[in-house]
mmCIF file of C-alpha atoms and ligand atoms in Angstrom:
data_model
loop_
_atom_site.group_PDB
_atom_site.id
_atom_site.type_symbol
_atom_site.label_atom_id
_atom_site.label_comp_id
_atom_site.label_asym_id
_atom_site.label_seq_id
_atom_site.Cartn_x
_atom_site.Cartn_y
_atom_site.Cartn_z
ATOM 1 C CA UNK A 1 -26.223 -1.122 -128.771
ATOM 2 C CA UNK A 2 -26.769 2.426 -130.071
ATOM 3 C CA UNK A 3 -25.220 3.213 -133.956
ATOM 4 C CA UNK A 4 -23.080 5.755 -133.139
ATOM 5 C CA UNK A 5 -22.077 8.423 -136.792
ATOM 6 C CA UNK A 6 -19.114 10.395 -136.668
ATOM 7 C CA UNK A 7 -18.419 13.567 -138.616
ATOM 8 C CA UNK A 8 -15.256 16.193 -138.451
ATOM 9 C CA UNK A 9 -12.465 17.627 -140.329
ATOM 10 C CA UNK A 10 -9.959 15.114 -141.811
ATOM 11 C CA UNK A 11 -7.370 13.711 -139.239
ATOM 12 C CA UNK A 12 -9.501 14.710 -136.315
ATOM 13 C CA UNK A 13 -9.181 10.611 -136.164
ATOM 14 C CA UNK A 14 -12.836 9.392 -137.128
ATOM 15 C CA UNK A 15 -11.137 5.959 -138.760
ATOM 16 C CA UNK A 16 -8.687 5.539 -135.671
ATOM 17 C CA UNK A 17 -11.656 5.852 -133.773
ATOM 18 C CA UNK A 18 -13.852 3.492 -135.636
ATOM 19 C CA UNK A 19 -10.526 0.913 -135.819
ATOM 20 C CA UNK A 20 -10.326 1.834 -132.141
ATOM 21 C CA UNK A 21 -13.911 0.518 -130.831
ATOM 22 C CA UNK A 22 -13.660 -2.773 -133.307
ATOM 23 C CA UNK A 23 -10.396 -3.697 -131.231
ATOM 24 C CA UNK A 24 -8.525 -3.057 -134.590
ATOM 25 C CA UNK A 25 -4.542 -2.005 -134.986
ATOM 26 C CA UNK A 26 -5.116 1.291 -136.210
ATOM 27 C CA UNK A 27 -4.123 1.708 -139.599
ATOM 28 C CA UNK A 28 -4.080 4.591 -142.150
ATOM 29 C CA UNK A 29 -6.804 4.076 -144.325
ATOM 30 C CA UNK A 30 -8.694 7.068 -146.559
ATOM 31 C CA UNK A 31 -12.165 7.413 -145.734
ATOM 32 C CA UNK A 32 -13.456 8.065 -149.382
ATOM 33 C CA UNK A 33 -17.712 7.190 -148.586
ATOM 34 C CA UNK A 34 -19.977 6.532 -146.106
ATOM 35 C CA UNK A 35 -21.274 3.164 -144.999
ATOM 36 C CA UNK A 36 -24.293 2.985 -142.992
ATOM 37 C CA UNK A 37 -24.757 -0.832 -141.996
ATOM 38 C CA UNK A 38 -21.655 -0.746 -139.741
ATOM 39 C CA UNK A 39 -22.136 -0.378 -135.982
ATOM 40 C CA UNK A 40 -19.778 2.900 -136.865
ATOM 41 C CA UNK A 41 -20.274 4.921 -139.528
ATOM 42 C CA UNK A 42 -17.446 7.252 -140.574
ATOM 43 C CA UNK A 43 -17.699 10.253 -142.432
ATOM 44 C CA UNK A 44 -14.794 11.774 -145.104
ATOM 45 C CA UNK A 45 -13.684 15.073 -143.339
ATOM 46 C CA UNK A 46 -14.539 16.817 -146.772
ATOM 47 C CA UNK A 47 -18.143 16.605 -145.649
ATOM 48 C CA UNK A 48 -17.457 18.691 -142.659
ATOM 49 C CA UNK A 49 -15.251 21.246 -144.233
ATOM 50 C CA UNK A 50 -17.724 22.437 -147.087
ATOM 51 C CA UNK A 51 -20.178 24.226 -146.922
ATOM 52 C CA UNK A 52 -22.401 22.710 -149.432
ATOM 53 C CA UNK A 53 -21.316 18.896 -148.483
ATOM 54 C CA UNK A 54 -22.037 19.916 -144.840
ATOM 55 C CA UNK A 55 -25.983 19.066 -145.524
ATOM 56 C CA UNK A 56 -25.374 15.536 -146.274
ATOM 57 C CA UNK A 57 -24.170 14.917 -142.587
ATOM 58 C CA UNK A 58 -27.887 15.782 -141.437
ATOM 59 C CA UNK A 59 -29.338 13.428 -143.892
ATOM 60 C CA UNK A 60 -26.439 10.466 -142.601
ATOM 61 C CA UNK A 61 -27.548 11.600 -138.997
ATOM 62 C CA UNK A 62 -30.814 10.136 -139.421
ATOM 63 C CA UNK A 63 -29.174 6.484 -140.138
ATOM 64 C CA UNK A 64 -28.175 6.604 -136.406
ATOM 65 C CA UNK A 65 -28.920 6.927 -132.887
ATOM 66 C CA UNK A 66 -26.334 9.047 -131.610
ATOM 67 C CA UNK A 67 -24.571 11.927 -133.451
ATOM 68 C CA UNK A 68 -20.952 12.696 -132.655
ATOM 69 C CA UNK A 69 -18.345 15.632 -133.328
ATOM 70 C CA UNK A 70 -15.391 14.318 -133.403
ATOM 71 C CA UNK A 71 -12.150 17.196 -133.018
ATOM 72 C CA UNK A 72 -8.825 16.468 -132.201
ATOM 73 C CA UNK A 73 -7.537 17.923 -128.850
ATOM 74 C CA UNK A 74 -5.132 19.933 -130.866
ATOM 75 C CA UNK A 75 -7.354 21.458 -133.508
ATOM 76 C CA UNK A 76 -5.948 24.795 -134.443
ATOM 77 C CA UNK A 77 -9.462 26.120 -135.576
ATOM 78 C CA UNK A 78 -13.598 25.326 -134.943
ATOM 79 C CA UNK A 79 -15.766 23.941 -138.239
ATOM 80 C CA UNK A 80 -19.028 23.404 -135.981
ATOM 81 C CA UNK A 81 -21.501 26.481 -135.392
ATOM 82 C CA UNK A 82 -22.766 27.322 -131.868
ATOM 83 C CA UNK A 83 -26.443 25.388 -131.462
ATOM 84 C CA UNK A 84 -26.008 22.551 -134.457
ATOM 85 C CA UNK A 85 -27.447 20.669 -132.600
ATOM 86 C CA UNK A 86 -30.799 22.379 -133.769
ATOM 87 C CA UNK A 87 -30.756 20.427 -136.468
ATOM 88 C CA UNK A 88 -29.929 17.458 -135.476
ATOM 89 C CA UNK A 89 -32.713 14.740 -134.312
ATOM 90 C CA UNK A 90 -30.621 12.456 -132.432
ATOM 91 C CA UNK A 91 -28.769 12.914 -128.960
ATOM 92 C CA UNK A 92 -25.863 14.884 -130.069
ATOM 93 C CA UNK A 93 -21.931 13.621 -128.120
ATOM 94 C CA UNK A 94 -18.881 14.901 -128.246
ATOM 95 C CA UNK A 95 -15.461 13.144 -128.330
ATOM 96 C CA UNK A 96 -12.184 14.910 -128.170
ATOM 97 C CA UNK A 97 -9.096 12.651 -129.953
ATOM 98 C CA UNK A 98 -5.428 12.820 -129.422
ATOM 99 C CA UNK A 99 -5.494 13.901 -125.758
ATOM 100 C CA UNK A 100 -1.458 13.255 -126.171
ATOM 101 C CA UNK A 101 -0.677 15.716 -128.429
ATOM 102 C CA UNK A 102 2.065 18.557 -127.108
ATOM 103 C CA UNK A 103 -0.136 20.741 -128.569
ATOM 104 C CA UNK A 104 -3.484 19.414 -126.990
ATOM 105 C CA UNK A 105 -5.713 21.745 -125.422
ATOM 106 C CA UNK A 106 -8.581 20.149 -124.375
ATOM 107 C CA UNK A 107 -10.195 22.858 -122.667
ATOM 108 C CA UNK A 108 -10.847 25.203 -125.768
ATOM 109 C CA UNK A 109 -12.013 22.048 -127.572
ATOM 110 C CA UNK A 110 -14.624 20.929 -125.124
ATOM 111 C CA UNK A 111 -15.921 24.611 -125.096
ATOM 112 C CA UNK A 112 -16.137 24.431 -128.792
ATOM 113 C CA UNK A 113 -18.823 21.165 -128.179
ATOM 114 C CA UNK A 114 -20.114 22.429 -125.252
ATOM 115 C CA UNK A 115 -21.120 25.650 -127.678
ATOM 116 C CA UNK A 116 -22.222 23.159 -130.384
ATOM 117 C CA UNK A 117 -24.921 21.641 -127.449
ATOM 118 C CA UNK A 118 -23.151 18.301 -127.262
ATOM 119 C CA UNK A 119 -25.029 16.228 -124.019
ATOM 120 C CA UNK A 120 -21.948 14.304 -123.037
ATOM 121 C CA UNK A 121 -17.701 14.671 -124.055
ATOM 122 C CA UNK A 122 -15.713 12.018 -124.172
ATOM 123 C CA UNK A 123 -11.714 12.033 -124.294
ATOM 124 C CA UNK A 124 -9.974 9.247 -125.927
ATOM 125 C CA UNK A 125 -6.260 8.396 -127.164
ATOM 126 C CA UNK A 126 -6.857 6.449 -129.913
ATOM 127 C CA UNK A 127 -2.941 5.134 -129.450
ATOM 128 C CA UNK A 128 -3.711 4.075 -126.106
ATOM 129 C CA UNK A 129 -7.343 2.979 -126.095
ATOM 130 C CA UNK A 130 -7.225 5.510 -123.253
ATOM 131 C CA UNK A 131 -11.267 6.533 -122.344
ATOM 132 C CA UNK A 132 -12.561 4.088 -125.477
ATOM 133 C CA UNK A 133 -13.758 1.632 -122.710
ATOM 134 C CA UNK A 134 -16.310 4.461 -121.118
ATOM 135 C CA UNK A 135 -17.338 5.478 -124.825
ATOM 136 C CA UNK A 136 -18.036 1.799 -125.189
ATOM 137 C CA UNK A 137 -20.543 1.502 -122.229
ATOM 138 C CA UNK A 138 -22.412 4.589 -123.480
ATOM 139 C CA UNK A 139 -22.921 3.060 -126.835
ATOM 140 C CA UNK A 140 -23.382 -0.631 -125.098
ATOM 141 C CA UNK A 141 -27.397 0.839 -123.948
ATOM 142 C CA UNK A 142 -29.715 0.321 -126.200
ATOM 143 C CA UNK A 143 -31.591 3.051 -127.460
ATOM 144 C CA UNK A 144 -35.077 3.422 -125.991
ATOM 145 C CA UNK A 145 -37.961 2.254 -128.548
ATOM 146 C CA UNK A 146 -40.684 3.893 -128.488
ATOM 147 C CA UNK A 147 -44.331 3.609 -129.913
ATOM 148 C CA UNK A 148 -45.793 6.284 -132.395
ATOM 149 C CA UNK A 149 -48.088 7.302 -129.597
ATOM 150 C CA UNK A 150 -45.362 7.402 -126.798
ATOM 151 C CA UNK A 151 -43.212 9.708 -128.913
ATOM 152 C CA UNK A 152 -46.292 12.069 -129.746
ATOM 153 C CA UNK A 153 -46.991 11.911 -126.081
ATOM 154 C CA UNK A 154 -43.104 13.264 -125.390
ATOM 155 C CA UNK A 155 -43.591 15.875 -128.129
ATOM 156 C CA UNK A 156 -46.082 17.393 -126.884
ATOM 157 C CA UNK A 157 -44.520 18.034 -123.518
ATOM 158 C CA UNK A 158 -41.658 19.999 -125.559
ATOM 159 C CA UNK A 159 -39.378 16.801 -124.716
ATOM 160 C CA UNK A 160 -36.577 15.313 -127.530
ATOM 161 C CA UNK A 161 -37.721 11.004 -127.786
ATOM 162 C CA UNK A 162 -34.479 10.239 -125.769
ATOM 163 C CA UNK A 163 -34.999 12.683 -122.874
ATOM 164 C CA UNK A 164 -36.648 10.991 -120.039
ATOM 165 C CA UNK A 165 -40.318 11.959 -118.786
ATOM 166 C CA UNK A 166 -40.470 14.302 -116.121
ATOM 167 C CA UNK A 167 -40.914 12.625 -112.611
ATOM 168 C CA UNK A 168 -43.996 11.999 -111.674
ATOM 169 C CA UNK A 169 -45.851 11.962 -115.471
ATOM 170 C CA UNK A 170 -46.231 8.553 -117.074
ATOM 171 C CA UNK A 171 -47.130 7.729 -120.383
ATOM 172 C CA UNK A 172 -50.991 7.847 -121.169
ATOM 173 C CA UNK A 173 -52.853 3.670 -120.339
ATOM 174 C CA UNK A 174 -53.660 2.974 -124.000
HETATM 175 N N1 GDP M 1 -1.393 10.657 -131.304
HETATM 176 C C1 GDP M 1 -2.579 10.324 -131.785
HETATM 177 N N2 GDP M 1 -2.751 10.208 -133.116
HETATM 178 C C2 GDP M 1 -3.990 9.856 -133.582
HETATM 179 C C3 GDP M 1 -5.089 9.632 -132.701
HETATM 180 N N3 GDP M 1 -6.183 9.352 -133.463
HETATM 181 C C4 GDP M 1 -5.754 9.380 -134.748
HETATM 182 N N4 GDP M 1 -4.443 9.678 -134.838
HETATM 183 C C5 GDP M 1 -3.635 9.849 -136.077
HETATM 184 O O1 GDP M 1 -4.147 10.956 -136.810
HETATM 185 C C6 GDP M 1 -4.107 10.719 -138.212
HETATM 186 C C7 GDP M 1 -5.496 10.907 -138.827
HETATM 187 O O2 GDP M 1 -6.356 9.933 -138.300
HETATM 188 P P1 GDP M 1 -7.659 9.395 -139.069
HETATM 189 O O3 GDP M 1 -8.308 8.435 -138.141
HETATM 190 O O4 GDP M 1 -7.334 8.925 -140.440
HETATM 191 O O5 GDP M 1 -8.522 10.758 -139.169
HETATM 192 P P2 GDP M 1 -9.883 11.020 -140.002
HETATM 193 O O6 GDP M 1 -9.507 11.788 -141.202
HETATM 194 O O7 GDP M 1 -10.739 11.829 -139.065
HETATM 195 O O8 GDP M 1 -10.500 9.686 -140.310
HETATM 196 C C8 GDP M 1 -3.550 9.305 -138.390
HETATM 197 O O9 GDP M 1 -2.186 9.404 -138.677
HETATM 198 C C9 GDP M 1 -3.781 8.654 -137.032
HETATM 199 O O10 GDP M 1 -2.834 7.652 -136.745
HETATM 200 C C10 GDP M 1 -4.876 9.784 -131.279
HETATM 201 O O11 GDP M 1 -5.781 9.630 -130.436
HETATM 202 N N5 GDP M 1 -3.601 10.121 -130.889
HETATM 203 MG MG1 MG M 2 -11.250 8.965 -142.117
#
């Protein structure tokens, strides 16, 4: 199972969202810190909306094996930069809450991700549990393990340690 962290403004619904793939009720809680020995871990919004806070996602990022944005479908405004995902060492997701709101609008959002350099979106409703089941099978894989030599051997080809090898190429016998 891959240790998914979540980062975005406040209410985007990071806690629903952790409640949400624990089988929880959802319930309001305030997410004052950040635990990293949960399968989830959930970021306060403030992290996202300040500019000097913002650094400690990257260092957070590195507790997990996938990053996501989380936004709300009916996000007036955009916190994440074009390319983030520069910084970011870890396969970088995207997953788009409240797909019920009146004022949803889902395709502005998902360009927003696609422009941060998210692999893979994901729409849920929280509410419903609407799209957590496909989330869930993403997250069920295990991330790959690899040896010290195996991820040298994918650096040097110019590849990230999750992207698969190139047909064709195996890794080096020894
Ligand atoms: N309609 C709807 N409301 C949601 C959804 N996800 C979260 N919420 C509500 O949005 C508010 C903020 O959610 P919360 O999870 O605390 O956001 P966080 O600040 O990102 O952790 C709460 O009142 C949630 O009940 C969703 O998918 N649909
Ligand atoms: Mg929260």
């Amino acid at each position: 199972m891959k240790k998914l962290f979540l980062m975005g403004r406040s209410e985007a619904g990071k806690t629903s969202l952790t409640q949400a793939l624990k089988g929880e009720e959802l319930h309001y809680v305030k997410t004052q810190y950040t635990v990293t020995k949960d399968d989830t871990i959930d970021s306060p919004g403030e992290y996202a909306e300040s500019k000097r806070f913002s650094v400690g996602l990257a260092c957070f990022s590195f507790e997990a094996d996938v990053v996501a944005i989380v936004q709300a479908a009916d996000e007036p405004y955009n916190l994440f930069s074009p390319s983030l995902r520069s910084f970011i060492l870890r396969p970088l997701i995207g997953i788009i809450t409240k797909t019920d709101s009146p004022y949803a609008n889902v395709p502005m959002v998902k360009q927003w991700l696609m422009n941060a350099g998210c692999d893979r979106i994901f729409l849920v409703n929280n509410v419903t549990r609407e799209g957590i089941d496909e989330l869930m099978e993403y997250l069920a894989e295990d991330p790959a393990q690899l040896t010290l030599e195996q991820a040298k051997f994918k650096q040097s080809l110019g590849l990230n340690e999750w992207d698969p090898l190139p047909e064709g190429i195996d890794y080096p016998a020894g």
